[in-house]
CSV table of C-alpha atoms in Angstrom, one decimal:
chain,number,residue,atom,x,y,z
A,1314,MET,CA,24.6,106.5,43.8
A,1315,ASN,CA,27.6,108.7,44.4
A,1316,LEU,CA,30.3,109.6,41.8
A,1317,VAL,CA,33.0,107.5,43.5
A,1318,LYS,CA,30.9,104.4,43.2
A,1319,ILE,CA,30.0,105.1,39.6
A,1320,THR,CA,33.7,105.8,38.7
A,1321,ARG,CA,34.8,102.6,40.4
A,1322,MET,CA,32.1,100.7,38.6
A,1323,CYS,CA,32.9,102.1,35.2
A,1324,THR,CA,36.7,101.6,35.4
A,1325,GLN,CA,38.5,98.8,33.6
A,1326,ASP,CA,42.2,98.5,34.1
A,1327,GLY,CA,42.2,102.1,35.5
A,1328,ILE,CA,40.5,103.5,32.4
A,1329,PRO,CA,37.0,104.8,32.7
A,1330,SER,CA,34.5,103.1,30.4
A,1331,SER,CA,31.1,104.2,29.3
A,1332,GLU,CA,30.3,100.8,27.8
A,1333,LEU,CA,29.1,97.6,29.5
A,1334,ASP,CA,31.3,94.7,28.8
A,1335,LYS,CA,30.0,91.3,27.7
A,1336,LEU,CA,29.9,89.9,31.2
A,1337,ASP,CA,27.9,92.9,32.4
A,1338,GLU,CA,25.4,92.6,29.5
A,1339,ASP,CA,25.1,88.8,29.9
A,1340,ALA,CA,23.9,89.4,33.5
A,1341,TRP,CA,22.3,92.8,33.6
A,1342,ARG,CA,19.9,92.7,30.6
A,1343,PRO,CA,18.5,89.3,31.4
A,1344,LEU,CA,18.1,90.4,35.1
A,1345,LEU,CA,16.1,93.5,34.0
A,1346,ALA,CA,14.0,91.6,31.5
A,1347,THR,CA,13.2,88.7,34.0
A,1348,TYR,CA,12.4,91.2,36.8
A,1349,ARG,CA,9.9,93.0,34.5
A,1350,MET,CA,8.3,89.8,33.3
A,1351,ILE,CA,7.8,88.5,36.8
A,1352,ILE,CA,6.6,91.8,38.3
A,1353,LEU,CA,4.1,92.3,35.4
A,1354,ALA,CA,2.7,88.8,36.0
A,1355,LEU,CA,2.5,89.4,39.7
A,1356,GLU,CA,0.8,92.7,39.2
A,1357,LYS,CA,-1.8,91.1,37.0
A,1358,GLU,CA,-2.5,88.1,39.2
A,1359,ALA,CA,-2.4,90.1,42.4
A,1360,GLN,CA,-5.0,92.5,40.9
A,1361,GLU,CA,-7.2,89.5,40.1
A,1362,HIS,CA,-7.0,88.5,43.7
A,1363,GLY,CA,-8.0,91.9,44.9
A,1364,LEU,CA,-4.8,93.1,46.4
A,1365,PRO,CA,-2.4,95.3,44.4
A,1366,ARG,CA,1.2,94.3,44.6
A,1367,ARG,CA,2.3,97.6,46.0
A,1368,GLU,CA,-0.1,97.2,48.9
A,1369,PHE,CA,0.9,93.6,49.5
A,1370,GLU,CA,4.6,94.6,49.5
A,1371,ILE,CA,4.0,97.2,52.2
A,1372,MET,CA,1.9,94.8,54.3
A,1373,GLU,CA,4.5,92.1,53.9
A,1374,HIS,CA,7.2,94.4,55.3
A,1375,LEU,CA,4.9,95.5,58.2
A,1376,SER,CA,3.8,91.9,59.0
A,1377,SER,CA,7.5,90.9,59.6
A,1378,ALA,CA,8.4,94.1,61.5
A,1379,ASP,CA,8.5,94.3,65.3
A,1380,GLY,CA,5.0,95.3,66.6
A,1381,LEU,CA,3.7,95.1,63.0
A,1382,ARG,CA,4.8,98.7,62.5
A,1383,MET,CA,7.5,100.7,60.7
A,1384,ARG,CA,8.5,104.3,60.4
A,1385,MET,CA,7.1,105.8,57.2
A,1386,VAL,CA,10.6,106.8,56.0
A,1387,ASP,CA,11.9,103.3,56.5
A,1388,LEU,CA,9.0,101.8,54.6
A,1389,ALA,CA,9.6,104.2,51.8
A,1390,ASN,CA,13.3,103.2,51.6
A,1391,LEU,CA,12.5,99.5,51.7
A,1392,THR,CA,9.9,99.7,48.9
A,1393,GLY,CA,11.9,102.1,46.8
A,1394,ARG,CA,9.3,104.8,46.9
A,1395,SER,CA,9.6,108.5,47.6
A,1396,LYS,CA,8.2,109.9,50.8
A,1397,SER,CA,5.2,111.5,49.0
A,1398,GLY,CA,4.7,108.2,47.0
A,1399,ILE,CA,4.6,106.1,50.1
A,1400,CYS,CA,2.3,108.6,51.8
A,1401,ARG,CA,-0.2,108.4,48.9
A,1402,ILE,CA,-0.3,104.6,49.0
A,1403,VAL,CA,-0.6,104.5,52.8
A,1404,ASP,CA,-3.5,107.1,52.6
A,1405,GLN,CA,-5.3,104.7,50.3
A,1406,MET,CA,-4.5,101.7,52.4
A,1407,GLN,CA,-5.7,103.5,55.6
A,1408,ALA,CA,-9.0,104.5,53.9
A,1409,SER,CA,-9.4,100.8,53.1
A,1410,GLY,CA,-8.7,99.7,56.7
A,1411,LEU,CA,-5.5,97.9,55.9
A,1412,VAL,CA,-3.1,100.1,57.9
A,1413,ARG,CA,-3.2,102.9,60.4
A,1414,ARG,CA,-0.8,105.6,61.4
A,1415,ASN,CA,0.7,106.7,64.7
A,1416,ILE,CA,3.0,109.6,65.6
A,1417,CYS,CA,6.4,108.3,66.8
A,1418,GLU,CA,6.6,108.7,70.5
A,1419,PHE,CA,10.3,109.5,70.4
A,1420,ASP,CA,10.4,111.8,67.5
A,1421,ARG,CA,7.1,113.8,67.0
A,1422,ARG,CA,8.1,114.4,63.3
A,1423,GLY,CA,8.2,110.7,62.6
A,1424,VAL,CA,5.1,108.6,61.7
A,1425,TYR,CA,4.6,104.9,62.1
A,1426,VAL,CA,2.6,102.8,59.7
A,1427,ILE,CA,0.9,100.0,61.5
A,1428,LEU,CA,-0.7,96.9,60.0
A,1429,ALA,CA,-4.4,97.0,60.9
A,1430,GLU,CA,-6.6,94.0,61.5
A,1431,GLY,CA,-8.0,94.4,58.0
A,1432,GLY,CA,-4.4,94.3,56.6
A,1433,GLU,CA,-3.6,91.1,58.6
A,1434,GLU,CA,-6.7,89.4,57.2
A,1435,ALA,CA,-5.9,90.5,53.6
A,1436,ILE,CA,-2.3,89.4,53.8
A,1437,ALA,CA,-3.4,86.0,55.3
A,1438,ARG,CA,-5.7,85.5,52.4
A,1439,PHE,CA,-3.1,86.6,49.8
A,1440,ARG,CA,0.0,84.7,51.2
A,1441,PRO,CA,-1.0,81.2,49.8
A,1442,PHE,CA,-1.4,82.7,46.3
A,1443,TYR,CA,1.9,84.6,46.7
A,1444,ALA,CA,3.8,81.5,47.8
A,1445,LYS,CA,2.4,79.5,44.9
A,1446,PHE,CA,3.3,82.4,42.5
A,1447,VAL,CA,6.9,82.5,43.7
A,1448,ARG,CA,7.3,78.8,43.4
A,1449,HIS,CA,5.7,78.7,40.0
A,1450,ASN,CA,7.7,81.7,38.6
A,1451,PHE,CA,11.0,81.2,40.4
A,1452,THR,CA,12.0,78.2,42.5
A,1453,ASP,CA,10.2,75.5,40.5
A,1454,LEU,CA,11.5,76.7,37.2
A,1455,ALA,CA,15.1,75.8,38.1
A,1456,PRO,CA,14.8,73.1,40.8
A,1457,HIS,CA,18.4,71.9,40.5
A,1458,TYR,CA,19.9,75.4,40.5
A,1459,PRO,CA,21.3,76.3,43.9
A,1460,HIS,CA,19.1,79.3,44.9
A,1461,GLU,CA,21.3,80.3,48.0
A,1462,PRO,CA,24.2,81.8,46.0
A,1463,LEU,CA,21.7,83.9,44.0
A,1464,GLY,CA,20.0,85.0,47.2
A,1465,ARG,CA,23.3,85.9,48.8
A,1466,ALA,CA,24.3,88.0,45.8
A,1467,ILE,CA,21.0,89.8,45.7
A,1468,ARG,CA,21.1,90.5,49.5
A,1469,HIS,CA,24.7,91.7,49.1
A,1470,LEU,CA,23.7,94.2,46.3
A,1471,ARG,CA,20.8,95.4,48.4
A,1472,GLU,CA,23.1,96.1,51.4
A,1473,LEU,CA,25.5,98.0,49.1
A,1474,HIS,CA,22.6,100.2,48.0
A,1475,ARG,CA,20.8,100.7,51.3
A,1476,SER,CA,22.6,104.0,52.0
A,1477,ASP,CA,21.8,105.4,48.6
A,1478,SER,CA,18.5,107.2,47.6
A,1479,PRO,CA,15.5,105.0,46.9
A,1480,ILE,CA,15.1,103.5,43.5
A,1481,PRO,CA,12.9,105.5,41.1
A,1482,GLU,CA,9.2,104.7,41.5
A,1483,GLU,CA,7.5,102.4,39.0
A,1484,THR,CA,4.9,104.0,36.8
């Protein structure tokens, strides 16, 4: 995030602030705590189903991409991973037959990650579990809450951050 954005975000009435206000804390901390709880639960259950969440996330992006492929750098940005981090994961997935790589025909420096047949089969097996998980841990918990405004807000935040560097990798 650049300094101008940080300054704009930390300014109240034109005076820079290093403290979060009550409204920020009321939204930010619960968001982080909820994200961690859901991701930890998904990690655990995904592992029990034989498909690590990070691999599922990559295959989910590939399965919705044109030609079931994406440039490695775009996949890194979408998943919030560094170039070396995404390469390590893709290496493991390629060894397992879930994805394959191709050199970009337009830019020989670029590499495409392509969903392989094994990946299509794995994601087809995992999607019903994933849909059930999302419903159980998100939509069914607040059935009367309008999810569209939350979705719009999250998509808006994602768009604002797209041009910035990837988020730090999870450990």
